[in-house]
């Protein structure tokens, strides 16, 4: 029996107003393991009415939660972080089983998310207002912070725990309450986080979990006046739809959307070291990462050596069921994602690209969505791969010769989430940092995300920032108090 087959099939409920509950219709949705295509669990599949109940519970709970001190709220968040660390092995196995990423990456996701809970537990204590100097003698001015209100939090499947932690932790720290909607295919690991929150003492109603129809749940988030903010992570297309409709009620929005990150290597960098780092960065979670490097611009003087090492390293990666020891690359998340990858590679090849390794489903596996890590060169500038967000284990390598030209090429996209630069020249690093249109720029750093630094995109990659102090401010309103003193 394979490790994945051993995973017990179970049924999980939604969590509304402090109670685990079924969908009112009794409907359930199956959760599939992408490595084996087996059903590993069923979850309650609700809709609009369950969401309405969850929002009402969150609204009621907020009246007392917002009046507790930041220090008391921090205790719940800190205890949640501790429980997630204690349960990291179980949570990581659940995450791998539903999403496909190797166990080591799943552990990394749980621990990073625990750090996010702990960091916001502390940052909530720093929701400072200001005392502003007065221009008239009899007046005093100050600002205080106020929680935005009930938050609807919608997340995707690629980091189902991390991307909800970036919403739940700052919202609760700020005194808001939350209704979460996970991606339909990956609810299980977030349910595990909810178990930690409940055991950590989260009062009833402050966090709620609804699973079900995306359109019904988001319709209720958008139309229910009790929801004051929607925090969405997902595709740019859905982000735009939410933004259009949120305008009707002027709901606050945080939007974390797609990306198409350039990875730029200058001639003073070591091509072998950087090629190895590039392969790790590119194929992490099969490239299904919003900040995944997806266009590799390598200076023409070192492009040949960089490409040789990248191909060797990509070929050496061990593919398999993420639950099995030593596996470095799991399956892609779903068949649709794999088919889309095949289409992008075929389009690039039909326009003259050389497929140096990979380019097809890995036929060693009878089941599962395994795609070979792929490296391409000689790609035409009109290939879809260079313009559509690939979200795939594909590494297209291009060459360049001048700094200004590569900045223009890197910026030639509607996206502006992440960018990577490899150089040992401080002047080049600064010029690139200032010239690139991206919210997150890793300079000799292929993995820049950390709870204390802002994360988010420019252009069509989103609105606002998560993490860091900005990530807390996203859940706070500023209120200005003007006081006229008695004579
Ligand atoms: P998606 O299709 O936009 O789905 C994301 C979430 O939105 C899911 O929970 C989904 O529910 C829900 N949803 C789908 N249609 C909706 C609608 N019409 N209204 C409201 N909600 C809707 O995105 P995805 O394919 O899951 O995720 C991949 C995308 O997310 C990529 O573009 C990636 O770059 C982006 N992403 C961005 C960041 C960031 O921080 N910037 C991080 C990770 C991922 P169902 O699952 O039930 O359909």
Short mmCIF file of C-alpha atoms and ligand atoms in Angstrom, two decimals:
data_model
loop_
_atom_site.label_atom_id
_atom_site.label_comp_id
_atom_site.label_asym_id
_atom_site.label_seq_id
_atom_site.Cartn_x
_atom_site.Cartn_y
_atom_site.Cartn_z
CA UNK A 1 0.00 0.00 0.00
CA UNK A 2 1.44 3.43 -0.93
CA UNK A 3 1.83 6.09 1.72
CA UNK A 4 -0.97 8.10 0.20
CA UNK A 5 -3.38 5.17 0.12
CA UNK A 6 -2.81 4.84 3.84
CA UNK A 7 -4.33 8.31 4.44
CA UNK A 8 -7.70 7.73 6.11
CA UNK A 9 -10.73 9.00 4.21
CA UNK A 10 -12.74 11.27 6.43
CA UNK A 11 -15.55 13.81 6.44
CA UNK A 12 -14.96 17.39 7.63
CA UNK A 13 -17.50 20.08 8.45
CA UNK A 14 -17.62 23.86 8.25
CA UNK A 15 -17.04 25.95 11.37
CA UNK A 16 -19.66 28.64 12.03
CA UNK A 17 -20.39 30.54 15.26
CA UNK A 18 -18.29 28.17 17.35
CA UNK A 19 -19.88 24.99 15.94
CA UNK A 20 -18.75 22.39 13.41
CA UNK A 21 -21.68 22.00 11.01
CA UNK A 22 -22.88 20.38 7.79
CA UNK A 23 -24.09 22.19 4.71
CA UNK A 24 -27.81 22.94 5.05
CA UNK A 25 -28.40 20.98 1.83
CA UNK A 26 -26.32 18.06 3.14
CA UNK A 27 -24.05 18.39 0.07
CA UNK A 28 -20.43 17.24 0.23
CA UNK A 29 -17.38 17.75 -1.97
CA UNK A 30 -14.60 15.21 -2.51
CA UNK A 31 -10.97 16.14 -1.92
CA UNK A 32 -8.50 14.41 -4.25
CA UNK A 33 -4.83 13.58 -3.71
CA UNK A 34 -3.12 14.83 -6.91
CA UNK A 35 -0.37 12.20 -6.61
CA UNK A 36 -2.74 9.23 -6.65
CA UNK A 37 -6.04 10.71 -7.91
CA UNK A 38 -7.69 9.02 -4.92
CA UNK A 39 -10.44 10.62 -2.85
CA UNK A 40 -8.90 11.31 0.57
CA UNK A 41 -11.78 13.11 2.27
CA UNK A 42 -15.15 14.71 1.84
CA UNK A 43 -16.07 18.15 3.11
CA UNK A 44 -19.35 19.95 3.67
CA UNK A 45 -20.26 22.02 0.61
CA UNK A 46 -22.35 25.00 1.59
CA UNK A 47 -23.42 28.25 -0.04
CA UNK A 48 -25.04 31.57 0.54
CA UNK A 49 -27.15 30.81 3.63
CA UNK A 50 -24.24 29.30 5.59
CA UNK A 51 -22.12 32.32 4.64
CA UNK A 52 -24.85 34.70 5.84
CA UNK A 53 -24.95 32.88 9.20
CA UNK A 54 -21.16 33.01 9.49
CA UNK A 55 -21.11 36.75 8.76
CA UNK A 56 -23.84 37.40 11.35
CA UNK A 57 -21.85 35.41 13.93
CA UNK A 58 -18.66 37.29 13.06
CA UNK A 59 -20.49 40.61 13.41
CA UNK A 60 -21.88 39.71 16.84
CA UNK A 61 -18.53 38.36 18.05
CA UNK A 62 -16.70 41.47 16.89
CA UNK A 63 -18.58 43.68 19.35
CA UNK A 64 -16.67 42.11 22.25
CA UNK A 65 -13.49 40.99 20.41
CA UNK A 66 -12.65 44.55 19.35
CA UNK A 67 -12.93 45.67 22.99
CA UNK A 68 -10.45 43.10 24.30
CA UNK A 69 -6.91 44.40 24.56
CA UNK A 70 -4.30 43.75 21.91
CA UNK A 71 -2.45 41.84 24.65
CA UNK A 72 -5.34 39.41 25.16
CA UNK A 73 -5.81 38.96 21.43
CA UNK A 74 -2.08 38.25 21.14
CA UNK A 75 -2.40 35.34 23.60
CA UNK A 76 -4.81 33.53 21.25
CA UNK A 77 -2.59 34.12 18.22
CA UNK A 78 0.61 33.11 20.01
CA UNK A 79 -0.97 29.92 21.36
CA UNK A 80 -2.20 29.12 17.82
CA UNK A 81 1.36 29.46 16.54
CA UNK A 82 2.62 27.13 19.30
CA UNK A 83 -0.03 24.49 18.50
CA UNK A 84 0.77 24.64 14.78
CA UNK A 85 4.44 24.01 15.56
CA UNK A 86 3.55 21.09 17.86
CA UNK A 87 1.36 19.59 15.10
CA UNK A 88 3.61 20.40 12.17
CA UNK A 89 4.04 16.76 11.11
CA UNK A 90 0.31 16.02 10.97
CA UNK A 91 -0.57 19.34 9.36
CA UNK A 92 2.19 18.93 6.76
CA UNK A 93 1.01 15.42 5.80
CA UNK A 94 -2.51 16.71 5.34
CA UNK A 95 -1.23 19.59 3.21
CA UNK A 96 0.88 17.29 1.02
CA UNK A 97 -2.00 14.85 0.58
CA UNK A 98 -4.42 17.49 -0.68
CA UNK A 99 -2.04 19.81 -2.55
CA UNK A 100 0.82 17.61 -3.75
CA UNK A 101 3.91 19.55 -2.60
CA UNK A 102 6.72 17.49 -1.00
CA UNK A 103 6.58 17.03 2.75
CA UNK A 104 9.62 19.26 3.38
CA UNK A 105 7.91 22.15 1.57
CA UNK A 106 4.65 21.46 3.41
CA UNK A 107 6.48 21.60 6.76
CA UNK A 108 8.07 24.87 5.64
CA UNK A 109 4.62 26.28 4.84
CA UNK A 110 3.19 25.33 8.25
CA UNK A 111 6.17 26.76 10.14
CA UNK A 112 6.17 29.99 8.10
CA UNK A 113 2.44 30.33 8.85
CA UNK A 114 3.03 29.75 12.57
CA UNK A 115 5.66 32.52 12.44
CA UNK A 116 3.06 34.76 10.79
CA UNK A 117 0.59 34.17 13.67
CA UNK A 118 3.31 34.91 16.21
CA UNK A 119 4.55 38.02 14.40
CA UNK A 120 1.07 39.57 14.21
CA UNK A 121 0.43 38.66 17.86
CA UNK A 122 3.22 41.13 18.63
CA UNK A 123 2.49 43.68 15.90
CA UNK A 124 -1.12 44.06 17.06
CA UNK A 125 0.36 45.77 20.14
CA UNK A 126 1.78 48.46 17.86
CA UNK A 127 -1.43 49.75 16.28
CA UNK A 128 -0.39 53.28 17.28
CA UNK A 129 -2.26 56.48 16.58
CA UNK A 130 -0.65 59.92 16.56
CA UNK A 131 -0.75 63.16 18.50
CA UNK A 132 -0.65 65.94 15.90
CA UNK A 133 0.55 69.48 16.75
CA UNK A 134 -2.28 71.99 16.82
CA UNK A 135 -2.33 75.26 14.85
CA UNK A 136 -4.92 76.96 17.12
CA UNK A 137 -4.10 77.30 20.84
CA UNK A 138 -7.39 75.88 22.15
CA UNK A 139 -7.37 72.69 20.11
CA UNK A 140 -5.76 69.26 20.37
CA UNK A 141 -5.64 66.66 17.57
CA UNK A 142 -5.04 62.97 17.66
CA UNK A 143 -5.68 59.81 15.66
CA UNK A 144 -6.69 56.40 16.95
CA UNK A 145 -6.96 53.07 15.14
CA UNK A 146 -10.23 51.19 14.69
CA UNK A 147 -10.74 47.68 13.28
CA UNK A 148 -12.19 47.72 9.77
CA UNK A 149 -15.00 45.25 10.57
CA UNK A 150 -15.97 41.75 9.50
CA UNK A 151 -13.54 40.41 6.89
CA UNK A 152 -14.30 37.94 4.08
CA UNK A 153 -11.04 36.07 3.35
CA UNK A 154 -10.77 34.10 0.09
CA UNK A 155 -7.65 32.04 -0.63
CA UNK A 156 -6.23 29.82 -3.38
CA UNK A 157 -4.96 26.23 -3.38
CA UNK A 158 -1.22 26.69 -3.88
CA UNK A 159 -0.44 27.79 -0.28
CA UNK A 160 -3.73 27.04 1.48
CA UNK A 161 -2.38 27.65 4.98
CA UNK A 162 0.12 30.48 4.49
CA UNK A 163 -2.19 32.65 2.43
CA UNK A 164 -5.04 32.40 4.94
CA UNK A 165 -2.64 32.95 7.87
CA UNK A 166 -1.65 36.28 6.24
CA UNK A 167 -5.31 37.35 6.52
CA UNK A 168 -6.54 35.71 9.73
CA UNK A 169 -3.59 36.72 11.93
CA UNK A 170 -3.52 40.49 11.19
CA UNK A 171 -7.33 40.72 11.09
CA UNK A 172 -7.71 39.15 14.55
CA UNK A 173 -4.76 41.15 15.90
CA UNK A 174 -6.47 44.36 14.73
CA UNK A 175 -9.76 43.43 16.47
CA UNK A 176 -11.62 42.31 13.32
CA UNK A 177 -13.44 39.00 12.94
CA UNK A 178 -13.17 36.74 9.91
CA UNK A 179 -15.11 34.42 7.61
CA UNK A 180 -12.65 32.29 5.58
CA UNK A 181 -13.30 30.55 2.29
CA UNK A 182 -10.52 28.14 1.26
CA UNK A 183 -10.06 26.91 -2.32
CA UNK A 184 -12.52 24.04 -2.85
CA UNK A 185 -9.79 21.46 -3.51
CA UNK A 186 -7.60 22.27 -0.46
CA UNK A 187 -9.72 22.83 2.65
CA UNK A 188 -8.19 20.15 4.90
CA UNK A 189 -4.98 21.78 6.12
CA UNK A 190 -6.86 25.01 6.90
CA UNK A 191 -9.34 22.96 8.93
CA UNK A 192 -6.29 21.78 10.91
CA UNK A 193 -5.35 25.42 11.57
CA UNK A 194 -8.91 26.14 12.73
CA UNK A 195 -8.56 23.27 15.24
CA UNK A 196 -5.47 25.05 16.57
CA UNK A 197 -7.30 28.41 16.77
CA UNK A 198 -10.21 26.84 18.66
CA UNK A 199 -7.92 25.04 21.10
CA UNK A 200 -5.96 28.27 21.54
CA UNK A 201 -9.11 29.88 22.95
CA UNK A 202 -10.52 31.81 19.98
CA UNK A 203 -13.97 32.92 21.21
CA UNK A 204 -16.96 31.69 19.23
CA UNK A 205 -17.73 33.67 16.09
CA UNK A 206 -14.37 35.41 15.69
CA UNK A 207 -13.16 32.92 13.07
CA UNK A 208 -15.54 31.06 10.78
CA UNK A 209 -14.88 28.64 7.94
CA UNK A 210 -17.29 28.27 5.05
CA UNK A 211 -16.70 25.80 2.25
CA UNK A 212 -18.76 25.59 -0.90
CA UNK A 213 -19.73 27.43 -4.06
CA UNK A 214 -17.25 30.24 -4.76
CA UNK A 215 -19.87 32.37 -6.49
CA UNK A 216 -22.47 32.02 -3.70
CA UNK A 217 -19.97 32.70 -0.93
CA UNK A 218 -18.43 35.68 -2.69
CA UNK A 219 -21.87 37.07 -3.63
CA UNK A 220 -22.73 37.11 0.08
CA UNK A 221 -19.36 38.70 0.97
CA UNK A 222 -19.94 41.36 -1.68
CA UNK A 223 -23.60 42.11 -0.97
CA UNK A 224 -23.88 41.72 2.80
CA UNK A 225 -23.37 45.16 4.38
CA UNK A 226 -21.93 43.60 7.55
CA UNK A 227 -18.80 42.59 5.60
CA UNK A 228 -16.59 45.67 5.55
CA UNK A 229 -13.55 44.20 3.84
CA UNK A 230 -12.67 41.45 1.39
CA UNK A 231 -9.15 40.10 1.32
CA UNK A 232 -8.63 37.99 -1.79
CA UNK A 233 -5.65 35.97 -3.00
CA UNK A 234 -6.02 34.34 -6.38
CA UNK A 235 -6.03 35.05 -10.09
CA UNK A 236 -5.99 38.54 -11.55
CA UNK A 237 -9.20 37.79 -13.49
CA UNK A 238 -11.22 36.93 -10.38
CA UNK A 239 -9.56 39.80 -8.48
CA UNK A 240 -10.85 42.24 -11.11
CA UNK A 241 -14.38 40.82 -10.90
CA UNK A 242 -14.35 41.27 -7.13
CA UNK A 243 -13.03 44.82 -7.45
CA UNK A 244 -15.75 45.81 -9.92
CA UNK A 245 -18.51 44.52 -7.66
CA UNK A 246 -16.97 45.76 -4.41
CA UNK A 247 -17.33 49.29 -5.79
CA UNK A 248 -21.12 49.13 -5.29
CA UNK A 249 -20.65 49.05 -1.51
CA UNK A 250 -17.19 50.67 -1.36
CA UNK A 251 -15.85 47.61 0.46
CA UNK A 252 -12.23 47.75 1.52
CA UNK A 253 -10.10 45.42 -0.59
CA UNK A 254 -6.74 43.71 -0.38
CA UNK A 255 -5.93 41.90 -3.62
CA UNK A 256 -2.97 39.53 -3.96
CA UNK A 257 -3.03 38.41 -7.58
CA UNK A 258 -0.95 36.80 -10.32
CA UNK A 259 2.69 37.34 -11.23
CA UNK A 260 5.26 36.65 -13.97
CA UNK A 261 8.57 37.26 -12.25
CA UNK A 262 11.77 38.00 -14.17
CA UNK A 263 14.99 36.38 -12.88
CA UNK A 264 17.96 38.40 -14.13
CA UNK A 265 21.57 37.22 -13.93
CA UNK A 266 24.42 39.67 -14.56
CA UNK A 267 27.84 38.54 -15.87
CA UNK A 268 29.68 39.07 -12.55
CA UNK A 269 27.49 36.42 -10.83
CA UNK A 270 28.67 32.81 -10.65
CA UNK A 271 26.56 31.05 -13.32
CA UNK A 272 26.82 27.62 -11.66
CA UNK A 273 25.79 28.77 -8.17
CA UNK A 274 22.98 30.93 -9.53
CA UNK A 275 21.72 28.22 -11.92
CA UNK A 276 21.38 25.80 -8.99
CA UNK A 277 19.52 28.44 -6.93
CA UNK A 278 17.34 29.20 -9.97
CA UNK A 279 16.31 25.56 -10.32
CA UNK A 280 15.36 25.34 -6.63
CA UNK A 281 13.40 28.62 -6.86
CA UNK A 282 11.70 27.70 -10.14
CA UNK A 283 10.59 24.15 -9.37
CA UNK A 284 9.48 24.75 -5.76
CA UNK A 285 5.81 23.68 -5.61
CA UNK A 286 6.14 22.93 -9.36
CA UNK A 287 6.31 26.63 -10.17
CA UNK A 288 2.75 27.00 -8.85
CA UNK A 289 3.82 30.00 -6.77
CA UNK A 290 2.72 33.59 -7.39
CA UNK A 291 6.32 34.82 -6.97
CA UNK A 292 7.82 31.91 -8.96
CA UNK A 293 10.54 33.10 -11.35
CA UNK A 294 9.13 32.51 -14.81
CA UNK A 295 11.30 34.46 -17.29
CA UNK A 296 15.07 33.88 -16.96
CA UNK A 297 17.21 36.66 -18.48
CA UNK A 298 20.87 35.61 -18.35
CA UNK A 299 23.72 37.80 -19.63
CA UNK A 300 25.00 36.48 -22.96
CA UNK A 301 28.56 35.99 -21.58
CA UNK A 302 27.43 33.36 -19.05
CA UNK A 303 24.18 32.08 -20.58
CA UNK A 304 25.74 28.88 -21.99
CA UNK A 305 27.20 27.69 -18.67
CA UNK A 306 24.09 28.77 -16.73
CA UNK A 307 21.89 26.75 -19.09
CA UNK A 308 24.08 23.62 -18.89
CA UNK A 309 23.95 23.61 -15.09
CA UNK A 310 20.22 24.42 -15.02
CA UNK A 311 19.47 21.47 -17.32
CA UNK A 312 21.68 19.08 -15.29
CA UNK A 313 20.06 20.23 -12.01
CA UNK A 314 16.51 20.00 -13.38
CA UNK A 315 17.14 16.47 -14.66
CA UNK A 316 18.46 15.41 -11.24
CA UNK A 317 15.31 16.45 -9.35
CA UNK A 318 13.48 13.48 -7.82
CA UNK A 319 9.80 13.34 -8.78
CA UNK A 320 7.23 11.38 -6.81
CA UNK A 321 4.47 11.31 -4.23
CA UNK A 322 5.32 14.18 -1.86
CA UNK A 323 4.72 11.88 1.12
CA UNK A 324 7.60 9.59 0.08
CA UNK A 325 11.06 10.29 1.51
CA UNK A 326 13.56 12.17 -0.64
CA UNK A 327 10.96 13.41 -3.14
CA UNK A 328 11.80 16.94 -4.34
CA UNK A 329 8.98 17.53 -6.84
CA UNK A 330 5.41 16.35 -6.35
CA UNK A 331 2.58 16.21 -8.86
CA UNK A 332 1.04 19.33 -10.32
CA UNK A 333 -2.10 20.31 -8.51
CA UNK A 334 -4.71 19.18 -11.03
CA UNK A 335 -5.08 17.80 -14.54
CA UNK A 336 -6.21 21.16 -15.90
CA UNK A 337 -2.95 22.76 -14.70
CA UNK A 338 -0.91 20.00 -16.35
CA UNK A 339 -2.83 20.28 -19.63
CA UNK A 340 -2.31 24.06 -19.61
CA UNK A 341 1.44 23.52 -19.11
CA UNK A 342 1.58 21.08 -22.03
CA UNK A 343 -0.21 23.65 -24.22
CA UNK A 344 2.21 26.45 -23.22
CA UNK A 345 5.27 24.28 -23.98
CA UNK A 346 3.81 23.17 -27.32
CA UNK A 347 3.07 26.78 -28.24
CA UNK A 348 6.67 27.78 -27.41
CA UNK A 349 8.07 24.82 -29.40
CA UNK A 350 5.86 25.63 -32.37
CA UNK A 351 7.43 29.11 -32.37
CA UNK A 352 10.97 27.72 -32.45
CA UNK A 353 11.93 27.08 -28.79
CA UNK A 354 14.31 24.18 -28.00
CA UNK A 355 13.10 21.88 -25.23
CA UNK A 356 16.36 21.05 -23.43
CA UNK A 357 14.77 18.74 -20.87
CA UNK A 358 11.23 17.75 -19.88
CA UNK A 359 8.29 19.10 -21.85
CA UNK A 360 5.85 16.28 -21.11
CA UNK A 361 3.97 14.31 -18.49
CA UNK A 362 6.31 11.95 -16.65
CA UNK A 363 5.21 8.51 -17.85
CA UNK A 364 6.88 6.63 -14.97
CA UNK A 365 3.66 7.27 -13.05
CA UNK A 366 0.44 5.57 -13.98
CA UNK A 367 -1.66 7.99 -11.91
CA UNK A 368 -1.15 11.55 -10.76
CA UNK A 369 -0.40 14.84 -12.50
CA UNK A 370 3.37 14.49 -12.80
CA UNK A 371 5.05 16.83 -15.26
CA UNK A 372 8.79 16.70 -15.96
CA UNK A 373 10.74 19.80 -14.88
CA UNK A 374 11.24 21.61 -18.17
CA UNK A 375 13.97 23.94 -19.45
CA UNK A 376 13.57 25.83 -22.75
CA UNK A 377 15.83 28.10 -24.79
CA UNK A 378 15.49 30.05 -28.02
CA UNK A 379 11.97 31.12 -27.15
CA UNK A 380 10.30 33.64 -29.43
CA UNK A 381 9.18 36.93 -27.88
CA UNK A 382 5.57 36.27 -28.89
CA UNK A 383 5.33 32.86 -27.15
CA UNK A 384 2.39 32.70 -24.73
CA UNK A 385 4.74 31.47 -21.99
CA UNK A 386 6.34 34.92 -21.83
CA UNK A 387 3.03 36.77 -21.49
CA UNK A 388 0.50 34.56 -19.68
CA UNK A 389 1.19 33.66 -16.04
CA UNK A 390 2.47 30.07 -16.51
CA UNK A 391 2.09 28.74 -12.90
CA UNK A 392 4.05 25.71 -14.12
CA UNK A 393 7.39 23.85 -13.82
CA UNK A 394 8.83 25.49 -16.92
CA UNK A 395 12.03 27.54 -17.11
CA UNK A 396 12.41 29.63 -20.29
CA UNK A 397 15.97 31.01 -20.64
CA UNK A 398 16.63 34.16 -22.68
CA UNK A 399 19.84 36.17 -23.03
CA UNK A 400 20.53 39.91 -22.79
CA UNK A 401 23.47 42.28 -23.02
CA UNK A 402 22.49 45.71 -21.58
CA UNK A 403 21.00 46.75 -18.24
CA UNK A 404 18.46 49.21 -19.67
CA UNK A 405 17.27 46.68 -22.22
CA UNK A 406 16.75 43.97 -19.65
CA UNK A 407 14.79 46.34 -17.39
CA UNK A 408 12.50 47.16 -20.33
CA UNK A 409 12.03 43.47 -21.17
CA UNK A 410 11.43 42.53 -17.53
CA UNK A 411 8.82 45.28 -17.16
CA UNK A 412 7.06 44.32 -20.40
CA UNK A 413 4.17 42.56 -18.63
CA UNK A 414 0.89 43.54 -17.00
CA UNK A 415 2.15 41.90 -13.80
CA UNK A 416 4.41 43.42 -11.14
CA UNK A 417 4.62 41.05 -8.19
CA UNK A 418 8.20 39.77 -7.79
CA UNK A 419 11.58 40.07 -9.53
CA UNK A 420 15.01 38.56 -8.87
CA UNK A 421 18.43 40.01 -9.62
CA UNK A 422 21.79 38.27 -9.30
CA UNK A 423 24.87 40.49 -9.25
CA UNK A 424 27.78 41.37 -6.98
CA UNK A 425 27.84 44.97 -8.21
CA UNK A 426 26.13 47.35 -5.77
CA UNK A 427 25.44 49.96 -8.44
CA UNK A 428 23.75 47.40 -10.68
CA UNK A 429 21.74 46.11 -7.70
CA UNK A 430 20.45 49.64 -6.91
CA UNK A 431 19.66 50.48 -10.54
CA UNK A 432 17.71 47.24 -10.87
CA UNK A 433 15.94 47.70 -7.52
CA UNK A 434 14.83 51.17 -8.62
CA UNK A 435 14.05 50.30 -12.26
CA UNK A 436 12.05 47.09 -11.94
CA UNK A 437 8.26 47.38 -11.60
CA UNK A 438 7.70 44.77 -8.88
CA UNK A 439 6.53 44.88 -5.28
CA UNK A 440 9.07 42.30 -4.10
CA UNK A 441 12.65 42.25 -5.40
CA UNK A 442 15.08 39.54 -4.29
CA UNK A 443 18.68 40.62 -4.83
CA UNK A 444 20.79 37.46 -4.72
CA UNK A 445 17.83 36.11 -2.73
CA UNK A 446 15.56 33.54 -4.42
CA UNK A 447 13.20 33.22 -1.40
CA UNK A 448 12.37 36.73 -0.11
CA UNK A 449 9.05 36.18 1.78
CA UNK A 450 9.15 36.67 5.57
CA UNK A 451 6.43 37.85 8.01
CA UNK A 452 8.06 41.17 8.95
CA UNK A 453 8.48 42.43 5.35
CA UNK A 454 5.72 43.66 3.01
CA UNK A 455 4.40 41.27 0.36
CA UNK A 456 2.30 42.38 -2.60
CA UNK A 457 2.25 43.57 -6.16
CA UNK A 458 2.29 46.57 -8.48
CA UNK A 459 0.28 46.88 -11.72
CA UNK A 460 -2.20 44.00 -12.24
CA UNK A 461 -0.60 41.92 -9.48
CA UNK A 462 -2.78 43.49 -6.85
CA UNK A 463 -3.67 46.19 -4.39
CA UNK A 464 -2.19 46.72 -0.93
CA UNK A 465 0.35 44.65 0.97
CA UNK A 466 0.18 41.66 3.28
CA UNK A 467 2.65 40.92 6.10
CA UNK A 468 4.73 43.60 7.88
CA UNK A 469 3.13 46.64 9.53
CA UNK A 470 1.27 47.39 6.25
CA UNK A 471 -0.39 43.98 6.62
CA UNK A 472 -1.85 45.09 9.98
CA UNK A 473 -2.83 48.55 8.72
CA UNK A 474 -4.87 46.79 6.02
CA UNK A 475 -7.33 45.82 8.79
CA UNK A 476 -7.44 49.22 10.53
CA UNK A 477 -9.20 52.50 9.87
CA UNK A 478 -7.69 55.77 11.07
CA UNK A 479 -10.06 57.91 13.15
CA UNK A 480 -9.19 61.56 13.74
CA UNK A 481 -10.28 63.16 17.01
CA UNK A 482 -10.23 66.95 17.27
CA UNK A 483 -10.69 68.33 20.80
CA UNK A 484 -11.63 71.91 21.62
CA UNK A 485 -10.46 72.77 25.11
CA UNK A 486 -12.54 74.90 27.49
CA UNK A 487 -11.19 78.45 27.91
P1 LIG B 1 -8.68 31.57 -8.50
O1 LIG B 1 -9.30 30.73 -9.53
O2 LIG B 1 -8.81 33.05 -8.65
O3 LIG B 1 -9.27 31.07 -7.09
C1 LIG B 1 -8.84 31.62 -5.88
C2 LIG B 1 -9.98 31.56 -4.88
O4 LIG B 1 -11.07 32.32 -5.37
C3 LIG B 1 -10.51 30.15 -4.62
O5 LIG B 1 -10.92 30.07 -3.28
C4 LIG B 1 -11.71 30.08 -5.55
O6 LIG B 1 -12.72 29.19 -5.10
C5 LIG B 1 -12.23 31.50 -5.45
N1 LIG B 1 -13.00 31.93 -6.61
C6 LIG B 1 -13.04 31.37 -7.85
N2 LIG B 1 -13.89 32.07 -8.64
C7 LIG B 1 -14.38 33.07 -7.88
C8 LIG B 1 -15.28 34.14 -8.13
N3 LIG B 1 -15.84 34.32 -9.32
N4 LIG B 1 -15.53 35.00 -7.14
C9 LIG B 1 -14.95 34.86 -5.93
N5 LIG B 1 -14.10 33.86 -5.63
C10 LIG B 1 -13.80 32.99 -6.59
O7 LIG B 1 -7.11 31.33 -8.39
P2 LIG B 1 -6.36 29.94 -8.26
O8 LIG B 1 -6.23 29.35 -9.60
O9 LIG B 1 -6.94 29.14 -7.18
O10 LIG B 1 -4.92 30.43 -7.73
C11 LIG B 1 -3.89 30.73 -8.56
C12 LIG B 1 -3.75 32.23 -8.74
O11 LIG B 1 -3.54 32.85 -7.48
C13 LIG B 1 -2.54 32.60 -9.57
O12 LIG B 1 -2.87 33.64 -10.45
C14 LIG B 1 -1.54 33.08 -8.53
O13 LIG B 1 -0.54 33.93 -9.01
C15 LIG B 1 -2.43 33.74 -7.55
N6 LIG B 1 -1.76 33.86 -6.26
C16 LIG B 1 -1.36 35.09 -5.82
C17 LIG B 1 -0.66 35.21 -4.63
C18 LIG B 1 -0.19 36.54 -4.12
O14 LIG B 1 0.13 36.64 -2.93
N7 LIG B 1 -0.14 37.57 -4.95
C19 LIG B 1 -0.39 34.07 -3.88
C20 LIG B 1 -0.80 32.83 -4.37
C21 LIG B 1 -1.51 32.73 -5.55
P3 LIG B 1 -12.88 27.71 -5.69
O15 LIG B 1 -11.61 26.99 -5.35
O16 LIG B 1 -14.04 27.17 -4.95
O17 LIG B 1 -13.09 27.85 -7.16
#
